[in-house]
Phi, psi and omega in degrees: 000130179253124179275106181269333185272321185307305180301324179295315178296322178297318180294316179295320180298319179292319183293316183271358179054047177209170181240149178299141180268357176074014180245114180289148178263138178236127182255111177231236177296322176217175182275122180234156178240130182236125178280146176292131185280167176297325180295326178299311181292330176296319179294317179300315179297320181294318179296316179299317178298313184296318179293324178294323184264012183294144173059033174072020186287334182229073182298338179291349178272355182307317180298337182271352186284141172281328180221138175242120180255133176240162176161154176288170182301138176074033173258004174087031182294314183293311177302320179294320178300317181295318179297316180297322182281317185285320185269331186240359178068027181264134175278122187238135169246130175243135185241120176286137176260114183244131187304321185271352184234132178287150176296163179298144183298333181299334181295335186259010179278100184293341180283336183243344183251123177273112184299339179290344181262001184261125180232132179250126180271133176231168185204160181291145181304319182294319179292320179293320178297316179298316182294317181291322178297317178299319180296317179297319181293319181293330179270000178073014183292318183298315181295321179295318179298316180296322180296308185279337177293329178285319181292315184266001180056049178260158173276202178294127185260345181232133177250013185305319180250018177284133185300318180298319179294319179299317179297320177294319180300312181292320180294319179298319179293317180297318179297320180297316180297315182294325180294328185254001177068029179277165181273132179253136181234123176275115184261011179300121179066019184250133178291150180301318181296326179294318178294321178297318179295321179297317179297319178299319178297319179296320179296319178297314181296332181268005178075025180255122187288150172206165180273133178288147177293346181273347179287145180262000000 
C-alpha cells in the first residue's frame, strides 16, 4: 500500500504551520462542516476485517464475525462479503467449501460460533457449471490442459467444471448445512444486493444487530 495523501498533508501542515482538523468541508448552499460518524469508521473497520478474512484465510477470526458465509467455489461469497461490510458495516468471514478439504475446525466450535450468523450460498448446477467453465477459459486453464494432455498423453486433468463433480460438491455443502442447522440461500439469478438485504432481514428477525445502509 502506497500512502499518497499522508506526505502531501504533512508538507502542507509544515508549510502553513498548522495541523489538519480531520473535518471535511462541503460547499452547498452555504459552507457546512460535517464530522465523520462512528458508522463511517465502523464500515471502514468492517471492510478491513472482511478483506483480511476473505476466502478462509483467517479462520481464527470466525468468533469475531457478524456474518459467516459458506459456499462452494463461484457462488459469489467475496462480492457479497464486500457489500455486507461496505454498505452495512458487518464484519464477514467467508469460508470456501471444497469437496476434498474439510472446513476449518473453528467453524464447528459451538461455544464461539453463533449458528444464526452462518449462511451457506448455493446455486443451480447448470449456472455453476457455466460460471466455472467461463473462469477456466478466462484463465487459460482449459487451453493449457488440452495442450499438455496431448503431449503427455493424459486424460482429463480437471474436474472443476464437470457436472458430476459439481453435483457432488453441492450435495456435500447441502448435507453439511443440514447437519448443523445453518441457513441456506439459493443465489441463482439473484443480485448480490438482494442477497445482502435478505441476510440483513434475517439478522433483524433473529435479534442480531447490524448497521442500516441509511445510517451515515
